[in-house]
PDB file of C-alpha atoms in Angstrom:
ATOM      1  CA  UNK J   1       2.778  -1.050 -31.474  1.00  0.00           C
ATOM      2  CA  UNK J   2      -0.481  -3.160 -30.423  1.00  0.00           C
ATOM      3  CA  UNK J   3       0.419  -3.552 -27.073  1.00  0.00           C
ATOM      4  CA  UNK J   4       0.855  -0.270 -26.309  1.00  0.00           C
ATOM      5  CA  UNK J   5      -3.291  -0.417 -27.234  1.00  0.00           C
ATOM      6  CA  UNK J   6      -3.786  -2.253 -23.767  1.00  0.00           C
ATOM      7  CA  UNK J   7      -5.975  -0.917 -21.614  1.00  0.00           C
ATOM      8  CA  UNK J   8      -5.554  -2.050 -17.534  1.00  0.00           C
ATOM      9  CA  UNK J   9      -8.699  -2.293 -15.731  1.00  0.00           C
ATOM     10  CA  UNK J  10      -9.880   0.473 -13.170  1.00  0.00           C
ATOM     11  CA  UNK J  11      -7.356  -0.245 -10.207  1.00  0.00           C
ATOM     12  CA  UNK J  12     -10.736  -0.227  -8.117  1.00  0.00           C
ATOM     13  CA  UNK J  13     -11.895  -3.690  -9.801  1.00  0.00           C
ATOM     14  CA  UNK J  14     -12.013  -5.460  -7.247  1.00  0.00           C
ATOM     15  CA  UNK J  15     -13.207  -8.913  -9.156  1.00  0.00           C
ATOM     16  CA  UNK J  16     -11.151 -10.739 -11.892  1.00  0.00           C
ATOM     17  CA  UNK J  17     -14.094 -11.707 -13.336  1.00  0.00           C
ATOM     18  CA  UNK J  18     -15.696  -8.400 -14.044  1.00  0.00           C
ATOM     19  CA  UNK J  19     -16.021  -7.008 -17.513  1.00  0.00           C
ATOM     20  CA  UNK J  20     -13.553  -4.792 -17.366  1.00  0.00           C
ATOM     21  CA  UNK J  21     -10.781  -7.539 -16.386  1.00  0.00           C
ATOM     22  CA  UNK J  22     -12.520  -9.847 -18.695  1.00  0.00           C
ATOM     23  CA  UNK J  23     -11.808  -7.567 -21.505  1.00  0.00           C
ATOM     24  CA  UNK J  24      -8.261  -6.949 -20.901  1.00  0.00           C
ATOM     25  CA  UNK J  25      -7.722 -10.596 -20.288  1.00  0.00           C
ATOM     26  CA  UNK J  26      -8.721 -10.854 -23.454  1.00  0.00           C
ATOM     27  CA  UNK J  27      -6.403  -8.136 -24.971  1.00  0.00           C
ATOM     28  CA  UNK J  28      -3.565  -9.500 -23.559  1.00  0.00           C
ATOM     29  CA  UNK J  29      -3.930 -13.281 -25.097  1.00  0.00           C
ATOM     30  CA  UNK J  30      -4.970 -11.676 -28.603  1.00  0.00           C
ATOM     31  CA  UNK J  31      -1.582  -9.331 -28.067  1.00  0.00           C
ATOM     32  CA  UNK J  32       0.648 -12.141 -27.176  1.00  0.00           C
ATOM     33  CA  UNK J  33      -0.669 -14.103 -30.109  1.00  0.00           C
ATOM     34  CA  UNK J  34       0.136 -11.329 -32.090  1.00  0.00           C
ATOM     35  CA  UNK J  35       3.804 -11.136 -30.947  1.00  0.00           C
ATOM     36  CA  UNK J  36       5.228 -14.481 -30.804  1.00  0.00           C
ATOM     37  CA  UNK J  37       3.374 -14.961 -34.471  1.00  0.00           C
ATOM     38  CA  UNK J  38       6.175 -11.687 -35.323  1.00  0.00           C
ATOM     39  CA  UNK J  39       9.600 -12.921 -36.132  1.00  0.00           C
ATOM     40  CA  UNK J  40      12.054 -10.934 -33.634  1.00  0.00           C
ATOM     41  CA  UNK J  41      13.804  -9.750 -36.324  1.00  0.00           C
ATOM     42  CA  UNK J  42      11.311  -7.370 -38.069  1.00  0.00           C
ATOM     43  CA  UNK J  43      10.894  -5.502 -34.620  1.00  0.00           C
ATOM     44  CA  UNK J  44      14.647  -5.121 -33.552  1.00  0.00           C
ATOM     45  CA  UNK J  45      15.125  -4.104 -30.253  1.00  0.00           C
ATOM     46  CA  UNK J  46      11.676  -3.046 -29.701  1.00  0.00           C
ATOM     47  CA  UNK J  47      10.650  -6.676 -29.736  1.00  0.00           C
ATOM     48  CA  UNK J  48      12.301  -7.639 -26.227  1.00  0.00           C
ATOM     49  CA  UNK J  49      10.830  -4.640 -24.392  1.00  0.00           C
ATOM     50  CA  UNK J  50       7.527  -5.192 -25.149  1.00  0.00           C
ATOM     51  CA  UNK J  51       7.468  -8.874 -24.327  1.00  0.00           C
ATOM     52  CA  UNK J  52       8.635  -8.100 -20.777  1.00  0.00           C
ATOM     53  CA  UNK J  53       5.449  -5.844 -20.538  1.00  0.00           C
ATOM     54  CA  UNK J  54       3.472  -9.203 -22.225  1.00  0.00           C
ATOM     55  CA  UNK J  55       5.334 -10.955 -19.592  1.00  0.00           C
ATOM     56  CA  UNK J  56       3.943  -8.542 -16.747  1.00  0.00           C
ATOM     57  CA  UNK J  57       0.772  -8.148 -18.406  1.00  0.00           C
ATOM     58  CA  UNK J  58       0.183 -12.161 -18.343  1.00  0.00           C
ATOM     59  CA  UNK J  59       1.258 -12.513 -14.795  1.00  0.00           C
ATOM     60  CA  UNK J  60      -1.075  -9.908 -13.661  1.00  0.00           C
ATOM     61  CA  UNK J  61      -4.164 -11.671 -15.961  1.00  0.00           C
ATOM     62  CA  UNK J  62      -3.448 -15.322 -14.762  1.00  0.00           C
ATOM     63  CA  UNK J  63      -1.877 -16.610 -18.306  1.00  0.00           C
ATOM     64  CA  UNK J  64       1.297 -18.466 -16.705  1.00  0.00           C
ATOM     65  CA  UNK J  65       1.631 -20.319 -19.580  1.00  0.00           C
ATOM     66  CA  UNK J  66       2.106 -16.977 -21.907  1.00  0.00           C
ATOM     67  CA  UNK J  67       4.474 -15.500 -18.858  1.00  0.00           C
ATOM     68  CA  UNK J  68       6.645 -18.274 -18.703  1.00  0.00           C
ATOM     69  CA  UNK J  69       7.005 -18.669 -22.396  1.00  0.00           C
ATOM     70  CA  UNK J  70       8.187 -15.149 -22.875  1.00  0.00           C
ATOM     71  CA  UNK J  71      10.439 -15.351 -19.405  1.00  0.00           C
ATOM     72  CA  UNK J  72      12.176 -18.367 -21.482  1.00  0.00           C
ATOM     73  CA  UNK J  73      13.027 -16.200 -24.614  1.00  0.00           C
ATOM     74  CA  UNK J  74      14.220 -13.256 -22.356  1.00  0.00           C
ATOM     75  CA  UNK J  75      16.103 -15.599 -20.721  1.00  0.00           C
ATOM     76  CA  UNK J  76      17.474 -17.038 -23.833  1.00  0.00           C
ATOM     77  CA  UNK J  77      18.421 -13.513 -25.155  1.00  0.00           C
ATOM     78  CA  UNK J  78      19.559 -11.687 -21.774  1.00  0.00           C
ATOM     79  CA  UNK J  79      20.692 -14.510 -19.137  1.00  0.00           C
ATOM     80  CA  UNK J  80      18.983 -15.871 -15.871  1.00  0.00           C
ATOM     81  CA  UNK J  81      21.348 -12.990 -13.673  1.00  0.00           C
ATOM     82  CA  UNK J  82      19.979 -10.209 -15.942  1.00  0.00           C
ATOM     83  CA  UNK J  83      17.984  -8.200 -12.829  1.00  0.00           C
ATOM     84  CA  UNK J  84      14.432  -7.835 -15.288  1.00  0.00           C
ATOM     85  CA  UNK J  85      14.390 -11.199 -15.788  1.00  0.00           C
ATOM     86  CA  UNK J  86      14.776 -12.066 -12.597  1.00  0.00           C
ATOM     87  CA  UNK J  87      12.572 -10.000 -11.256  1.00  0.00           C
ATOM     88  CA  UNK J  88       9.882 -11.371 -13.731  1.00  0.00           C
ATOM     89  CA  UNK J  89      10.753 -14.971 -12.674  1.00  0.00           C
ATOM     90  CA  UNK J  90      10.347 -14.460  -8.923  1.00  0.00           C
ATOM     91  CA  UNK J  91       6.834 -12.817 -10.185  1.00  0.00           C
ATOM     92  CA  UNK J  92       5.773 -16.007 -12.228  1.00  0.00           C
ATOM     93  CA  UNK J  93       7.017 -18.358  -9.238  1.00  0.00           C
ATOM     94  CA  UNK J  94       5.064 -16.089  -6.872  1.00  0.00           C
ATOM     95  CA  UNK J  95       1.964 -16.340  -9.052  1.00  0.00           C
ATOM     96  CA  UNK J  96       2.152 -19.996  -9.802  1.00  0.00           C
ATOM     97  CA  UNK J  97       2.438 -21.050  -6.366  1.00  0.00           C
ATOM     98  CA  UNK J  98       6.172 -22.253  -6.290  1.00  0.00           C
ATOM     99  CA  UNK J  99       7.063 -20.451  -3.024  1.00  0.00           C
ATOM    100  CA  UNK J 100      10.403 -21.886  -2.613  1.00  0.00           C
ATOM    101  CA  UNK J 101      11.924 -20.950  -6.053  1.00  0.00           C
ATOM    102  CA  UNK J 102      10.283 -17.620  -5.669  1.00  0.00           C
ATOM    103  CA  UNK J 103      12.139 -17.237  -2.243  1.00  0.00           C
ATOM    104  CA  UNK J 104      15.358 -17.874  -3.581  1.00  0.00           C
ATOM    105  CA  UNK J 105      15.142 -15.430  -6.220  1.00  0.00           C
ATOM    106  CA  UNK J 106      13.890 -12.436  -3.968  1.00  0.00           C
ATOM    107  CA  UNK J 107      16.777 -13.666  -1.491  1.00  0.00           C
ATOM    108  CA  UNK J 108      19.393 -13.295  -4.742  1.00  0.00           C
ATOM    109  CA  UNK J 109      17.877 -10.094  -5.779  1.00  0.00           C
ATOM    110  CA  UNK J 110      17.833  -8.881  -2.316  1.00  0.00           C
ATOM    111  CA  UNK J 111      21.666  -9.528  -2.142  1.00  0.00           C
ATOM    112  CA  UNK J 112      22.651  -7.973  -5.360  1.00  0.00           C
ATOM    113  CA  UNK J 113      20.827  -5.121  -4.935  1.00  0.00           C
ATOM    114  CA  UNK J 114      20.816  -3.421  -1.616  1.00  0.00           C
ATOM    115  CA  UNK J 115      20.419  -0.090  -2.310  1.00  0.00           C
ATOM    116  CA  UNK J 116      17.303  -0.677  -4.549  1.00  0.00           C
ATOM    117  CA  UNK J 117      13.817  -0.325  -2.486  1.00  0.00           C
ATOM    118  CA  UNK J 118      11.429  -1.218  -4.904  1.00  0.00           C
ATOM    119  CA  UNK J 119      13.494  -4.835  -4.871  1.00  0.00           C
ATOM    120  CA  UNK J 120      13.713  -5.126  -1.017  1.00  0.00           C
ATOM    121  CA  UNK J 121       9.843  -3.808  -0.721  1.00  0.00           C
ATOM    122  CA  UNK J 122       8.759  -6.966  -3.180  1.00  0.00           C
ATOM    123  CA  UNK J 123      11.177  -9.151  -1.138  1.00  0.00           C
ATOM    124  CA  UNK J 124       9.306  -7.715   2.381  1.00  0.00           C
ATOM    125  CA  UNK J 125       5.927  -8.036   0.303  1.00  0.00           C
ATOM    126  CA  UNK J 126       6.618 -11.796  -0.125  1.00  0.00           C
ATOM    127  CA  UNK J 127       7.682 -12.127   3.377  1.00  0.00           C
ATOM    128  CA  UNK J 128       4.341 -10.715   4.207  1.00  0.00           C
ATOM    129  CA  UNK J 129       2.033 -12.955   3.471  1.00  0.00           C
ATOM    130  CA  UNK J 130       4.589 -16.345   3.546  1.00  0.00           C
ATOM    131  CA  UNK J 131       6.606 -15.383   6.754  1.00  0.00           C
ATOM    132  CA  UNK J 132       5.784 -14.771  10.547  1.00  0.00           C
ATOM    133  CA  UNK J 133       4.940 -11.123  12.210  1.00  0.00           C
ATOM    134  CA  UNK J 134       8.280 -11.315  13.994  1.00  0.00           C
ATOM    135  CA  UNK J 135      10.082 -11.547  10.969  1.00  0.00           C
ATOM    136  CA  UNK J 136       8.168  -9.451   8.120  1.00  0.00           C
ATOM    137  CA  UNK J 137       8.924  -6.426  11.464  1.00  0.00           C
ATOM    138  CA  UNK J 138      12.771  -7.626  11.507  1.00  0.00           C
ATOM    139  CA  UNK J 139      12.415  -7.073   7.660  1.00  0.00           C
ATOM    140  CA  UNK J 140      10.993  -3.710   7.973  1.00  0.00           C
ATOM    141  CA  UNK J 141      13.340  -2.256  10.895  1.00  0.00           C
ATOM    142  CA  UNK J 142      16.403  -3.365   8.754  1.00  0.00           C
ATOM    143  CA  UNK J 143      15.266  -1.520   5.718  1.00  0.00           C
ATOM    144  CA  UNK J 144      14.864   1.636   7.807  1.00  0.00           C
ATOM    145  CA  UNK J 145      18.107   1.426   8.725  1.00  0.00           C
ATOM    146  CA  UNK J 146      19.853   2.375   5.518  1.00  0.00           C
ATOM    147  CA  UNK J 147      16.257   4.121   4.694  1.00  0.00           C
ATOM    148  CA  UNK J 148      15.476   6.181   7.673  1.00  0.00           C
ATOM    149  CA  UNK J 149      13.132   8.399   5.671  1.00  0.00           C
ATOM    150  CA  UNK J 150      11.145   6.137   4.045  1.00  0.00           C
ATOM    151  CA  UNK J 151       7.697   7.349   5.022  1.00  0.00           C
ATOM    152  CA  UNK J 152       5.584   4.208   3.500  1.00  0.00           C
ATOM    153  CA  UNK J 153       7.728   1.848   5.203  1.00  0.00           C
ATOM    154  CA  UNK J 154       7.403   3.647   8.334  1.00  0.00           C
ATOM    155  CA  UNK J 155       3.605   3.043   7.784  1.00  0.00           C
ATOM    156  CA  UNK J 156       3.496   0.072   6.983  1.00  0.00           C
ATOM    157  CA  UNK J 157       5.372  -0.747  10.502  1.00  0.00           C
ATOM    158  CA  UNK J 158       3.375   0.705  12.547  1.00  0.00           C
ATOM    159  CA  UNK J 159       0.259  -0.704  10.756  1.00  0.00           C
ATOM    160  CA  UNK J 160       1.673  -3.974  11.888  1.00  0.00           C
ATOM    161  CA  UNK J 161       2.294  -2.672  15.319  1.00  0.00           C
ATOM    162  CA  UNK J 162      -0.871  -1.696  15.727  1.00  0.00           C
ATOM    163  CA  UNK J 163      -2.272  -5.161  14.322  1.00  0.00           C
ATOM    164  CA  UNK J 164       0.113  -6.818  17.299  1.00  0.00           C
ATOM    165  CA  UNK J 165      -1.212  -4.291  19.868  1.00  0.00           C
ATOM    166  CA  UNK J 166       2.556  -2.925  20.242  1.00  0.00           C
ATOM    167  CA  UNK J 167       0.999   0.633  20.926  1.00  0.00           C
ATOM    168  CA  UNK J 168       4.096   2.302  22.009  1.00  0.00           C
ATOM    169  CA  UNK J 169       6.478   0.730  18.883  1.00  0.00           C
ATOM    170  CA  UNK J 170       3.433   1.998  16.968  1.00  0.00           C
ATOM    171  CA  UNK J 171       3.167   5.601  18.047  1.00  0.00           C
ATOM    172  CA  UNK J 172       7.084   5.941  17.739  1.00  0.00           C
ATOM    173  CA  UNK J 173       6.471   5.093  13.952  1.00  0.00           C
ATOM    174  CA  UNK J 174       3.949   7.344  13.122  1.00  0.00           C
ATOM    175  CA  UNK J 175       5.505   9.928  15.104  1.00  0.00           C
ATOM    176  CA  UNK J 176       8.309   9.299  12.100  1.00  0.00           C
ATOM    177  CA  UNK J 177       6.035   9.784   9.652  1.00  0.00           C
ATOM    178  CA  UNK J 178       4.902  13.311  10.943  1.00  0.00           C
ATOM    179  CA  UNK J 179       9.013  14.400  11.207  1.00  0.00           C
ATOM    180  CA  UNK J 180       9.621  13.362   7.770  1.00  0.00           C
ATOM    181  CA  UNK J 181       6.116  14.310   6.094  1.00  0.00           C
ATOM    182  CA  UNK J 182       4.433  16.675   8.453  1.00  0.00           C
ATOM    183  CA  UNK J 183       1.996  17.045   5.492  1.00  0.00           C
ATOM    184  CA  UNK J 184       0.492  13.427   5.834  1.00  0.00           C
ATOM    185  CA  UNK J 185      -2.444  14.062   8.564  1.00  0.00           C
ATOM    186  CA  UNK J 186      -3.623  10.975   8.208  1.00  0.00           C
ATOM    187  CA  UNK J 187      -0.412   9.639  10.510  1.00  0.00           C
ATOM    188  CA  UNK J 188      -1.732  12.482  13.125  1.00  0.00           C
ATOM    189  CA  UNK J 189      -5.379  10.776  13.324  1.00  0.00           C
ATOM    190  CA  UNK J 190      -3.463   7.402  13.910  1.00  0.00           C
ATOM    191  CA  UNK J 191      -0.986   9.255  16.698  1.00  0.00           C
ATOM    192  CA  UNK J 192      -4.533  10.359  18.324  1.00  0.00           C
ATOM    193  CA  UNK J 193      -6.310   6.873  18.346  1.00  0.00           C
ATOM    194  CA  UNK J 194      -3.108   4.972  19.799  1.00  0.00           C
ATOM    195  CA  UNK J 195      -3.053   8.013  22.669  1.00  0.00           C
ATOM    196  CA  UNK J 196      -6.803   7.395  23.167  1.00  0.00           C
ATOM    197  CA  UNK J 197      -5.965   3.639  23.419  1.00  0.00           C
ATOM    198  CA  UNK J 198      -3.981   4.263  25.821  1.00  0.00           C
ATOM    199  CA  UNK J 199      -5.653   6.677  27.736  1.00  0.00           C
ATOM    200  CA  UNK J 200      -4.670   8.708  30.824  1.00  0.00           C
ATOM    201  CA  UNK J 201      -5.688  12.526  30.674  1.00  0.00           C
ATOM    202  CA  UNK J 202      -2.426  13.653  29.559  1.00  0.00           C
ATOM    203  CA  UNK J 203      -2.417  11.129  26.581  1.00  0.00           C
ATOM    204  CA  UNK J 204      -6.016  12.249  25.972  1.00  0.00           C
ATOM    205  CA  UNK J 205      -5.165  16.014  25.920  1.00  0.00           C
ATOM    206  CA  UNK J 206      -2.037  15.259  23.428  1.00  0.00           C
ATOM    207  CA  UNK J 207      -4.905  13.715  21.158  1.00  0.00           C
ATOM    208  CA  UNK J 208      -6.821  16.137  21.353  1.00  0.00           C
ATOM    209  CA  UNK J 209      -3.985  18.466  19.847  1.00  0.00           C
ATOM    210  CA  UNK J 210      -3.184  16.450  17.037  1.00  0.00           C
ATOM    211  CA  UNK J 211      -6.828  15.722  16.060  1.00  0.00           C
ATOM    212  CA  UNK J 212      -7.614  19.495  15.971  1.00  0.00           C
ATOM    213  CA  UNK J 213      -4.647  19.898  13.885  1.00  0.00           C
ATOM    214  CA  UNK J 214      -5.615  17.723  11.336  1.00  0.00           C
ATOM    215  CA  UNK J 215      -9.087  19.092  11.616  1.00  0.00           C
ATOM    216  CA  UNK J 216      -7.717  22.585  10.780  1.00  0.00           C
ATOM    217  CA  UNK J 217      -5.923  21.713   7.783  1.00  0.00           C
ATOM    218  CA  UNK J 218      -8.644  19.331   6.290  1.00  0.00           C
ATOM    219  CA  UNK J 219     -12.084  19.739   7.610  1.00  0.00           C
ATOM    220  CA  UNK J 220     -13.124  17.042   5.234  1.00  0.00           C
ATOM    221  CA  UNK J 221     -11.218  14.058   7.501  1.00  0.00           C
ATOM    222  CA  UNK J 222     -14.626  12.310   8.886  1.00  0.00           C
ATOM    223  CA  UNK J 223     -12.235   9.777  11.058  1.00  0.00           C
ATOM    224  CA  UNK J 224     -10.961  13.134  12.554  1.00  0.00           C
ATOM    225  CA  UNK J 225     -14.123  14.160  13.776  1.00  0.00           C
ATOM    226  CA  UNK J 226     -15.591  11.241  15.401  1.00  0.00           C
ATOM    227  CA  UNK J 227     -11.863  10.356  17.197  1.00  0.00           C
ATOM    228  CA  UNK J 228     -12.646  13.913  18.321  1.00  0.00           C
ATOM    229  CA  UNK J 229     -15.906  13.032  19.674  1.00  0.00           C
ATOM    230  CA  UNK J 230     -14.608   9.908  21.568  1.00  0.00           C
ATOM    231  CA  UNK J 231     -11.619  12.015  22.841  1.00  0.00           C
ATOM    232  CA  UNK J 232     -13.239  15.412  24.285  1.00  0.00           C
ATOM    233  CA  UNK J 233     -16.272  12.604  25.407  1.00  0.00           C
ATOM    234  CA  UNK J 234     -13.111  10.544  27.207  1.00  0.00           C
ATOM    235  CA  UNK J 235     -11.405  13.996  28.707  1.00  0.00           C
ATOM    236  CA  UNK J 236     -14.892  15.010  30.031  1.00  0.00           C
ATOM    237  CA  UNK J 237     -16.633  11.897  32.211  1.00  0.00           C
ATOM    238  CA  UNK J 238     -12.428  11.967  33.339  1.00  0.00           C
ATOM    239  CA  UNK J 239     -14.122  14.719  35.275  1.00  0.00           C
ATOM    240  CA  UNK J 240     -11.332  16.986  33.881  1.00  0.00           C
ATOM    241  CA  UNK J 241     -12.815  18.737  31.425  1.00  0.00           C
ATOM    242  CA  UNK J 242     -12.383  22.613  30.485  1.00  0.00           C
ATOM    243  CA  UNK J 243     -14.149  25.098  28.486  1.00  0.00           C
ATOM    244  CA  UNK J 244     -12.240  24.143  25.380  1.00  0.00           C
ATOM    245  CA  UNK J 245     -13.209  20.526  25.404  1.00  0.00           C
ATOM    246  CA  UNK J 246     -16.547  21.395  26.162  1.00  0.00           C
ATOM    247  CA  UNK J 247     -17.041  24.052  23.016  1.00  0.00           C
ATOM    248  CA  UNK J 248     -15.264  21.037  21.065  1.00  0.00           C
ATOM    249  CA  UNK J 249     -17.416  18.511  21.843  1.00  0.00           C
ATOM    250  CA  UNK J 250     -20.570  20.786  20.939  1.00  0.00           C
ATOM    251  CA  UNK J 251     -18.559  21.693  17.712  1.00  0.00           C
ATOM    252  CA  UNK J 252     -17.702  18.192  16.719  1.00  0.00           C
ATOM    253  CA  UNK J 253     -21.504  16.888  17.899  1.00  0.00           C
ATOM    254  CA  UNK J 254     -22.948  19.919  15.402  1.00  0.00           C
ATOM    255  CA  UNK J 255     -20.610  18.824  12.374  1.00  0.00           C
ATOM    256  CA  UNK J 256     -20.879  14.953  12.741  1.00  0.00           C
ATOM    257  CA  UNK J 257     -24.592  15.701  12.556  1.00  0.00           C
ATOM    258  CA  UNK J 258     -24.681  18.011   9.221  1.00  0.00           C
ATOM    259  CA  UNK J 259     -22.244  14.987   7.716  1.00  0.00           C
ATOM    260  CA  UNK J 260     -24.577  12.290   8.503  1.00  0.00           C
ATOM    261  CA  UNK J 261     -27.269  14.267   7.270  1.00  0.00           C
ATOM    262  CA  UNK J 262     -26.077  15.249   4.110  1.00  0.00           C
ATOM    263  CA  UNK J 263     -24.998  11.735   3.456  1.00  0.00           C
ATOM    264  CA  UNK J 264     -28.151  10.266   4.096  1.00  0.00           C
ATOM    265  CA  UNK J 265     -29.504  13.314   1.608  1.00  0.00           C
ATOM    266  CA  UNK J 266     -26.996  11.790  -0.824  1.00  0.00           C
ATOM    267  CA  UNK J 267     -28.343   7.983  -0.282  1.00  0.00           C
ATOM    268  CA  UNK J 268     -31.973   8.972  -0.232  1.00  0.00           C
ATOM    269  CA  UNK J 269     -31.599  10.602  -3.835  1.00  0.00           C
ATOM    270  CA  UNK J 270     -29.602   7.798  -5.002  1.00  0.00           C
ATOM    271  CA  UNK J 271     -32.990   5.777  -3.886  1.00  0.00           C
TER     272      UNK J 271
END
């Protein structure tokens, strides 16, 4: 079917009005021209699942009047409780600025469906940006507790933990992170700069450890390097320095210097 001919723009486009968005701004209003010209009929049951991608399609490219025209024949065929619909009304509210009709819908949703995370993650997401701190981390603790392995929504708590200086509630979620994806090294870098934070030569030592531990498995983590640098620079005018933190501060020193070099390489021929 046409629709399926829509092409998103790169999820790197930043700007709405770039040419990229421009063009599929376009292909959406030619495509739901196109549809609501077709009588239902002559596209059976196809016809209702490819409005509700219109419908997420218009949302996403600013046409509220195209979104809530198809929400209103959804509606008509499948009911206001149907969960899609819903879900694509709280999304038009959202969008169109009516906050308090949006709330009530992510509170219903929320309700009815417990046990579904991408539902309570929109509801948190609209908390986020409408709602106080305090309560977008109440939100997030009391998904964790019937999701305790939820690694994104472990990060996402301590990133907000970290944004209200709450080092210690941050390091205890990122240490969470590690237990249930020891893979992610990006939550050992963040372990290491709340230790350094903190300080103390036993915090810096533990930083230290983790750093070099994300350094061994990916020698490409720049942030690595230069936490590195601040930490073995830290341990040593602590006057407690050893012969390991000194070889690792020459080390780091040597590396940080070949990456700025061959980035400025990489500039220069750009020039």
């Amino acid at each position: 079917f046409f629709f399926l001919m829509i092409r998103r723009p790169p999820r790197s486009t930043q700007s709405r009005s770039s040419a990229a968005s421009d063009v599929y701004k376009r292909q959406v209003l030619d495509c739901s021209l196109q549809l609501f010209a077709e009588y239902p009929s002559s596209m059976g049951h196809e016809y209702h699942i490819i409005l509700e991608e219109l419908v997420n399609a218009a949302i996403e490219s600013d046409f509220l009047d195209i979104a809530k025209r198809g929400i209103k024949s959804l509606t008509v065929k499948f009911g206001r409780d149907n969960i899609k619909v819903a879900k694509l009304a709280a999304n038009y509210f959202e969008s169109n600025g009516e906050e308090n009709e949006a709330s009530r819908l992510h509170d219903k949703l929320s309700a009815l469906n417990k046990l579904d995370l991408k539902i309570q993650k929109r509801k948190l997401a609209f908390m986020k940006t409408r709602g106080t701190a305090q309560e977008y981390i109440e939100g997030l603790n009391n998904l964790l507790k019937d999701n305790m392995n939820d690694t994104e929504t472990w990060l996402e708590l301590g990133l907000v933990y970290l944004n209200n200086l709450s080092w210690s509630r941050a390091l205890y979620s990122y240490e969470q992170v590690i237990l249930i994806t020891p893979s992610l090294l990006y939550a050992y870098v963040r372990i290491a700069e709340i230790l350094y934070t903190l300080g103390s030569s036993e915090n810096l030592y533990q930083a230290r450890n983790y750093l070099c531990y994300a350094i061994i498995h990916d020698q490409e983590i720049t942030r690595a390097l230069w936490t590195l640098f601040a930490v073995c620079r830290a341990i040593e005018r602590s006057g407690r320095s050893d012969n390991k933190n000194s070889y690792l501060l020459q080390v780091t020193i040597y590396f940080l210097q070949f990456k700025t070099l061959a980035l400025s390489e990489e500039v220069e021929a750009v020039l």
